[in-house]
mmCIF file of N, CA and C in Angstrom:
data_model
loop_
_atom_site.group_PDB
_atom_site.id
_atom_site.type_symbol
_atom_site.label_atom_id
_atom_site.label_comp_id
_atom_site.label_asym_id
_atom_site.label_seq_id
_atom_site.Cartn_x
_atom_site.Cartn_y
_atom_site.Cartn_z
ATOM 1 N N VAL A 1 142.911 101.967 89.222
ATOM 2 C CA VAL A 1 143.769 101.226 88.328
ATOM 3 C C VAL A 1 144.884 102.197 87.849
ATOM 4 N N LYS A 2 146.112 101.826 88.199
ATOM 5 C CA LYS A 2 147.258 102.656 87.838
ATOM 6 C C LYS A 2 148.080 101.874 86.867
ATOM 7 N N ARG A 3 148.582 102.530 85.840
ATOM 8 C CA ARG A 3 149.417 101.938 84.841
ATOM 9 C C ARG A 3 150.539 102.874 84.460
ATOM 10 N N VAL A 4 151.652 102.278 84.011
ATOM 11 C CA VAL A 4 152.734 103.076 83.474
ATOM 12 C C VAL A 4 152.846 102.749 81.989
ATOM 13 N N LEU A 5 152.788 103.759 81.167
ATOM 14 C CA LEU A 5 152.842 103.576 79.724
ATOM 15 C C LEU A 5 153.857 104.533 79.177
ATOM 16 N N THR A 6 154.860 103.981 78.507
ATOM 17 C CA THR A 6 155.932 104.727 77.866
ATOM 18 C C THR A 6 156.472 105.877 78.828
ATOM 19 N N GLY A 7 156.789 105.455 80.092
ATOM 20 C CA GLY A 7 157.389 106.360 80.999
ATOM 21 C C GLY A 7 156.429 107.304 81.711
ATOM 22 N N ARG A 8 155.123 107.360 81.315
ATOM 23 C CA ARG A 8 154.178 108.225 81.941
ATOM 24 C C ARG A 8 153.191 107.389 82.793
ATOM 25 N N THR A 9 152.851 107.901 83.931
ATOM 26 C CA THR A 9 151.869 107.141 84.776
ATOM 27 C C THR A 9 150.484 107.794 84.562
ATOM 28 N N TRP A 10 149.491 106.970 84.456
ATOM 29 C CA TRP A 10 148.121 107.450 84.357
ATOM 30 C C TRP A 10 147.191 106.584 85.141
ATOM 31 N N ARG A 11 146.075 107.032 85.494
ATOM 32 C CA ARG A 11 145.053 106.245 86.191
ATOM 33 C C ARG A 11 143.749 106.322 85.450
ATOM 34 N N ALA A 12 143.133 105.166 85.370
ATOM 35 C CA ALA A 12 141.762 105.125 84.791
ATOM 36 C C ALA A 12 140.868 105.958 85.673
ATOM 37 N N GLY A 13 139.960 106.673 85.080
ATOM 38 C CA GLY A 13 139.006 107.473 85.922
ATOM 39 C C GLY A 13 139.437 108.904 86.194
ATOM 40 N N GLN A 14 140.441 109.408 85.485
ATOM 41 C CA GLN A 14 140.910 110.760 85.702
ATOM 42 C C GLN A 14 140.098 111.783 84.860
ATOM 43 N N ARG A 15 139.309 111.272 83.939
ATOM 44 C CA ARG A 15 138.519 112.174 83.097
ATOM 45 C C ARG A 15 137.323 111.368 82.597
ATOM 46 N N SER A 16 136.271 112.069 82.092
ATOM 47 C CA SER A 16 135.180 111.370 81.373
ATOM 48 C C SER A 16 135.635 111.059 79.953
ATOM 49 N N LEU A 17 135.038 110.126 79.432
ATOM 50 C CA LEU A 17 135.385 109.624 78.036
ATOM 51 C C LEU A 17 134.123 109.592 77.171
ATOM 52 N N SER A 18 134.310 109.980 75.966
ATOM 53 C CA SER A 18 133.181 109.978 74.956
ATOM 54 C C SER A 18 133.831 109.981 73.548
ATOM 55 N N GLN A 19 132.977 109.957 72.567
ATOM 56 C CA GLN A 19 133.472 109.922 71.174
ATOM 57 C C GLN A 19 134.465 111.081 70.996
ATOM 58 N N GLY A 20 135.606 110.673 70.375
ATOM 59 C CA GLY A 20 136.637 111.604 70.136
ATOM 60 C C GLY A 20 137.837 111.521 71.168
ATOM 61 N N SER A 21 137.566 110.970 72.312
ATOM 62 C CA SER A 21 138.620 110.783 73.292
ATOM 63 C C SER A 21 139.652 109.794 72.792
ATOM 64 N N ARG A 22 140.870 110.007 73.177
ATOM 65 C CA ARG A 22 141.994 109.196 72.744
ATOM 66 C C ARG A 22 142.987 109.018 73.882
ATOM 67 N N GLY A 23 143.624 107.867 73.938
ATOM 68 C CA GLY A 23 144.642 107.716 74.903
ATOM 69 C C GLY A 23 144.710 106.365 75.591
ATOM 70 N N ALA A 24 145.597 106.271 76.566
ATOM 71 C CA ALA A 24 145.785 105.021 77.267
ATOM 72 C C ALA A 24 144.609 104.622 78.081
ATOM 73 N N ASP A 25 143.855 105.605 78.612
ATOM 74 C CA ASP A 25 142.655 105.269 79.324
ATOM 75 C C ASP A 25 141.546 104.716 78.482
ATOM 76 N N VAL A 26 141.467 105.202 77.200
ATOM 77 C CA VAL A 26 140.557 104.581 76.248
ATOM 78 C C VAL A 26 140.964 103.149 75.912
ATOM 79 N N ARG A 27 142.230 102.947 75.712
ATOM 80 C CA ARG A 27 142.778 101.611 75.467
ATOM 81 C C ARG A 27 142.429 100.640 76.596
ATOM 82 N N TRP A 28 142.588 101.122 77.861
ATOM 83 C CA TRP A 28 142.249 100.338 79.024
ATOM 84 C C TRP A 28 140.795 99.995 79.029
ATOM 85 N N LEU A 29 139.955 100.973 78.770
ATOM 86 C CA LEU A 29 138.506 100.806 78.718
ATOM 87 C C LEU A 29 138.163 99.756 77.701
ATOM 88 N N GLN A 30 138.710 99.880 76.460
ATOM 89 C CA GLN A 30 138.428 98.927 75.409
ATOM 90 C C GLN A 30 138.820 97.470 75.795
ATOM 91 N N GLY A 31 139.952 97.340 76.462
ATOM 92 C CA GLY A 31 140.315 96.023 76.924
ATOM 93 C C GLY A 31 139.355 95.493 77.944
ATOM 94 N N LYS A 32 138.936 96.346 78.873
ATOM 95 C CA LYS A 32 137.961 95.978 79.943
ATOM 96 C C LYS A 32 136.650 95.510 79.305
ATOM 97 N N LEU A 33 136.240 96.115 78.193
ATOM 98 C CA LEU A 33 134.990 95.791 77.533
ATOM 99 C C LEU A 33 135.169 94.653 76.581
ATOM 100 N N GLY A 34 136.417 94.199 76.363
ATOM 101 C CA GLY A 34 136.614 92.982 75.485
ATOM 102 C C GLY A 34 136.586 93.328 74.056
ATOM 103 N N ILE A 35 136.835 94.575 73.669
ATOM 104 C CA ILE A 35 136.801 94.958 72.229
ATOM 105 C C ILE A 35 138.257 95.284 71.818
ATOM 106 N N GLN A 36 138.465 95.386 70.497
ATOM 107 C CA GLN A 36 139.818 95.721 69.917
ATOM 108 C C GLN A 36 140.283 96.995 70.552
ATOM 109 N N THR A 37 141.640 97.008 70.984
ATOM 110 C CA THR A 37 142.150 98.224 71.626
ATOM 111 C C THR A 37 142.983 99.005 70.647
ATOM 112 N N ASP A 38 142.517 100.210 70.362
ATOM 113 C CA ASP A 38 143.306 101.104 69.503
ATOM 114 C C ASP A 38 143.476 102.456 70.157
ATOM 115 N N GLY A 39 142.812 102.669 71.287
ATOM 116 C CA GLY A 39 143.010 103.902 72.012
ATOM 117 C C GLY A 39 142.191 105.018 71.469
ATOM 118 N N ILE A 40 141.272 104.770 70.542
ATOM 119 C CA ILE A 40 140.410 105.819 69.994
ATOM 120 C C ILE A 40 138.970 105.486 70.314
ATOM 121 N N TYR A 41 138.319 106.465 70.939
ATOM 122 C CA TYR A 41 136.867 106.276 71.351
ATOM 123 C C TYR A 41 136.008 106.658 70.149
ATOM 124 N N GLY A 42 135.693 105.660 69.412
ATOM 125 C CA GLY A 42 134.837 105.869 68.229
ATOM 126 C C GLY A 42 133.525 105.130 68.402
ATOM 127 N N PRO A 43 132.771 104.988 67.284
ATOM 128 C CA PRO A 43 131.457 104.317 67.309
ATOM 129 C C PRO A 43 131.460 102.945 67.928
ATOM 130 N N ARG A 44 132.485 102.149 67.648
ATOM 131 C CA ARG A 44 132.624 100.796 68.204
ATOM 132 C C ARG A 44 132.687 100.799 69.695
ATOM 133 N N THR A 45 133.555 101.684 70.265
ATOM 134 C CA THR A 45 133.669 101.801 71.674
ATOM 135 C C THR A 45 132.384 102.340 72.314
ATOM 136 N N GLU A 46 131.809 103.336 71.702
ATOM 137 C CA GLU A 46 130.509 103.881 72.240
ATOM 138 C C GLU A 46 129.485 102.764 72.316
ATOM 139 N N GLN A 47 129.382 101.961 71.199
ATOM 140 C CA GLN A 47 128.377 100.910 71.237
ATOM 141 C C GLN A 47 128.655 99.949 72.373
ATOM 142 N N ALA A 48 129.892 99.586 72.606
ATOM 143 C CA ALA A 48 130.266 98.656 73.700
ATOM 144 C C ALA A 48 129.922 99.227 75.022
ATOM 145 N N VAL A 49 130.172 100.598 75.203
ATOM 146 C CA VAL A 49 129.876 101.224 76.477
ATOM 147 C C VAL A 49 128.308 101.217 76.667
ATOM 148 N N VAL A 50 127.521 101.494 75.649
ATOM 149 C CA VAL A 50 126.069 101.485 75.777
ATOM 150 C C VAL A 50 125.609 100.117 76.216
ATOM 151 N N LEU A 51 126.148 99.113 75.644
ATOM 152 C CA LEU A 51 125.727 97.700 76.012
ATOM 153 C C LEU A 51 126.132 97.444 77.465
ATOM 154 N N PHE A 52 127.313 97.811 77.878
ATOM 155 C CA PHE A 52 127.757 97.684 79.225
ATOM 156 C C PHE A 52 126.760 98.424 80.233
ATOM 157 N N GLU A 53 126.475 99.651 79.884
ATOM 158 C CA GLU A 53 125.567 100.455 80.658
ATOM 159 C C GLU A 53 124.169 99.876 80.780
ATOM 160 N N ARG A 54 123.660 99.338 79.665
ATOM 161 C CA ARG A 54 122.335 98.715 79.616
ATOM 162 C C ARG A 54 122.293 97.509 80.566
ATOM 163 N N GLN A 55 123.388 96.767 80.558
ATOM 164 C CA GLN A 55 123.449 95.530 81.386
ATOM 165 C C GLN A 55 123.497 95.891 82.881
ATOM 166 N N ARG A 56 123.828 97.146 83.220
ATOM 167 C CA ARG A 56 123.973 97.556 84.633
ATOM 168 C C ARG A 56 123.127 98.720 84.977
ATOM 169 N N ASP A 57 122.060 99.008 84.168
ATOM 170 C CA ASP A 57 121.182 100.103 84.412
ATOM 171 C C ASP A 57 120.368 99.806 85.716
ATOM 172 N N GLY A 58 120.159 100.817 86.464
ATOM 173 C CA GLY A 58 119.447 100.572 87.744
ATOM 174 C C GLY A 58 120.361 100.440 88.899
ATOM 175 N N LYS A 59 119.918 99.939 90.028
ATOM 176 C CA LYS A 59 120.729 99.762 91.188
ATOM 177 C C LYS A 59 121.815 98.734 91.007
ATOM 178 N N PRO A 60 123.018 98.877 91.626
ATOM 179 C CA PRO A 60 123.398 99.904 92.534
ATOM 180 C C PRO A 60 124.034 101.133 91.815
ATOM 181 N N PHE A 61 124.262 100.985 90.490
ATOM 182 C CA PHE A 61 124.998 102.044 89.782
ATOM 183 C C PHE A 61 124.130 103.121 89.193
ATOM 184 N N ASN A 62 122.872 102.867 88.917
ATOM 185 C CA ASN A 62 122.030 103.832 88.330
ATOM 186 C C ASN A 62 122.584 104.429 87.016
ATOM 187 N N LEU A 63 123.031 103.521 86.159
ATOM 188 C CA LEU A 63 123.610 103.948 84.872
ATOM 189 C C LEU A 63 122.505 104.246 83.898
ATOM 190 N N HIS A 64 122.791 105.266 83.054
ATOM 191 C CA HIS A 64 121.845 105.646 81.964
ATOM 192 C C HIS A 64 122.682 105.382 80.707
ATOM 193 N N PRO A 65 122.206 104.439 79.826
ATOM 194 C CA PRO A 65 122.953 104.121 78.602
ATOM 195 C C PRO A 65 123.082 105.308 77.640
ATOM 196 N N ASP A 66 124.147 106.087 77.808
ATOM 197 C CA ASP A 66 124.314 107.220 76.941
ATOM 198 C C ASP A 66 125.670 107.081 76.095
ATOM 199 N N GLY A 67 126.372 106.018 76.415
ATOM 200 C CA GLY A 67 127.612 105.867 75.589
ATOM 201 C C GLY A 67 128.829 106.675 76.063
ATOM 202 N N ARG A 68 128.669 107.393 77.164
ATOM 203 C CA ARG A 68 129.737 108.210 77.701
ATOM 204 C C ARG A 68 130.218 107.546 78.970
ATOM 205 N N VAL A 69 131.480 107.598 79.258
ATOM 206 C CA VAL A 69 132.032 107.091 80.518
ATOM 207 C C VAL A 69 132.268 108.243 81.487
ATOM 208 N N GLY A 70 131.253 108.419 82.339
ATOM 209 C CA GLY A 70 131.291 109.375 83.422
ATOM 210 C C GLY A 70 131.569 108.692 84.756
ATOM 211 N N ARG A 71 131.335 109.394 85.784
ATOM 212 C CA ARG A 71 131.614 108.919 87.156
ATOM 213 C C ARG A 71 130.878 107.606 87.422
ATOM 214 N N ALA A 72 129.581 107.502 87.155
ATOM 215 C CA ALA A 72 128.843 106.310 87.454
ATOM 216 C C ALA A 72 129.376 105.083 86.598
ATOM 217 N N THR A 73 129.671 105.312 85.346
ATOM 218 C CA THR A 73 130.190 104.238 84.562
ATOM 219 C C THR A 73 131.571 103.768 85.051
ATOM 220 N N TRP A 74 132.416 104.717 85.385
ATOM 221 C CA TRP A 74 133.728 104.390 85.983
ATOM 222 C C TRP A 74 133.553 103.482 87.172
ATOM 223 N N ARG A 75 132.627 103.863 88.050
ATOM 224 C CA ARG A 75 132.418 103.071 89.240
ATOM 225 C C ARG A 75 131.982 101.691 88.898
ATOM 226 N N ALA A 76 131.059 101.542 87.946
ATOM 227 C CA ALA A 76 130.560 100.281 87.510
ATOM 228 C C ALA A 76 131.632 99.420 86.934
ATOM 229 N N LEU A 77 132.686 100.056 86.397
ATOM 230 C CA LEU A 77 133.903 99.360 85.862
ATOM 231 C C LEU A 77 134.885 99.009 86.934
ATOM 232 N N GLY A 78 134.603 99.409 88.205
ATOM 233 C CA GLY A 78 135.456 99.076 89.255
ATOM 234 C C GLY A 78 136.526 100.130 89.556
ATOM 235 N N VAL A 79 136.342 101.309 89.000
ATOM 236 C CA VAL A 79 137.354 102.390 89.138
ATOM 237 C C VAL A 79 136.752 103.539 89.895
ATOM 238 N N LYS A 80 137.513 104.097 90.844
ATOM 239 C CA LYS A 80 137.014 105.296 91.565
ATOM 240 C C LYS A 80 137.480 106.531 90.757
ATOM 241 N N PRO A 81 136.497 107.306 90.226
ATOM 242 C CA PRO A 81 136.885 108.537 89.475
ATOM 243 C C PRO A 81 137.540 109.580 90.326
ATOM 244 N N THR A 82 138.502 110.218 89.763
ATOM 245 C CA THR A 82 139.291 111.265 90.516
ATOM 246 C C THR A 82 139.149 112.624 89.904
ATOM 247 N N TYR A 83 138.134 112.867 89.112
ATOM 248 C CA TYR A 83 137.995 114.232 88.589
ATOM 249 C C TYR A 83 136.780 114.891 89.103
#
């Protein structure tokens, strides 16, 4: 997923995300999860990620609900990680 935001291009999946992360990729994630988008990965975002991971734990993604968006979670979101 490639987006242009205020003149800068970014791609979802360029880094792992967890509490404290900020930016356009966090905003994209929040939109994908259907929660308010503020671009700040806080407790609300972590909770939504854990729920997403729980719903997809096991095959084919083998997610472990830890609230962090790593390679497996990016793939489950339909994004190919590039880091």
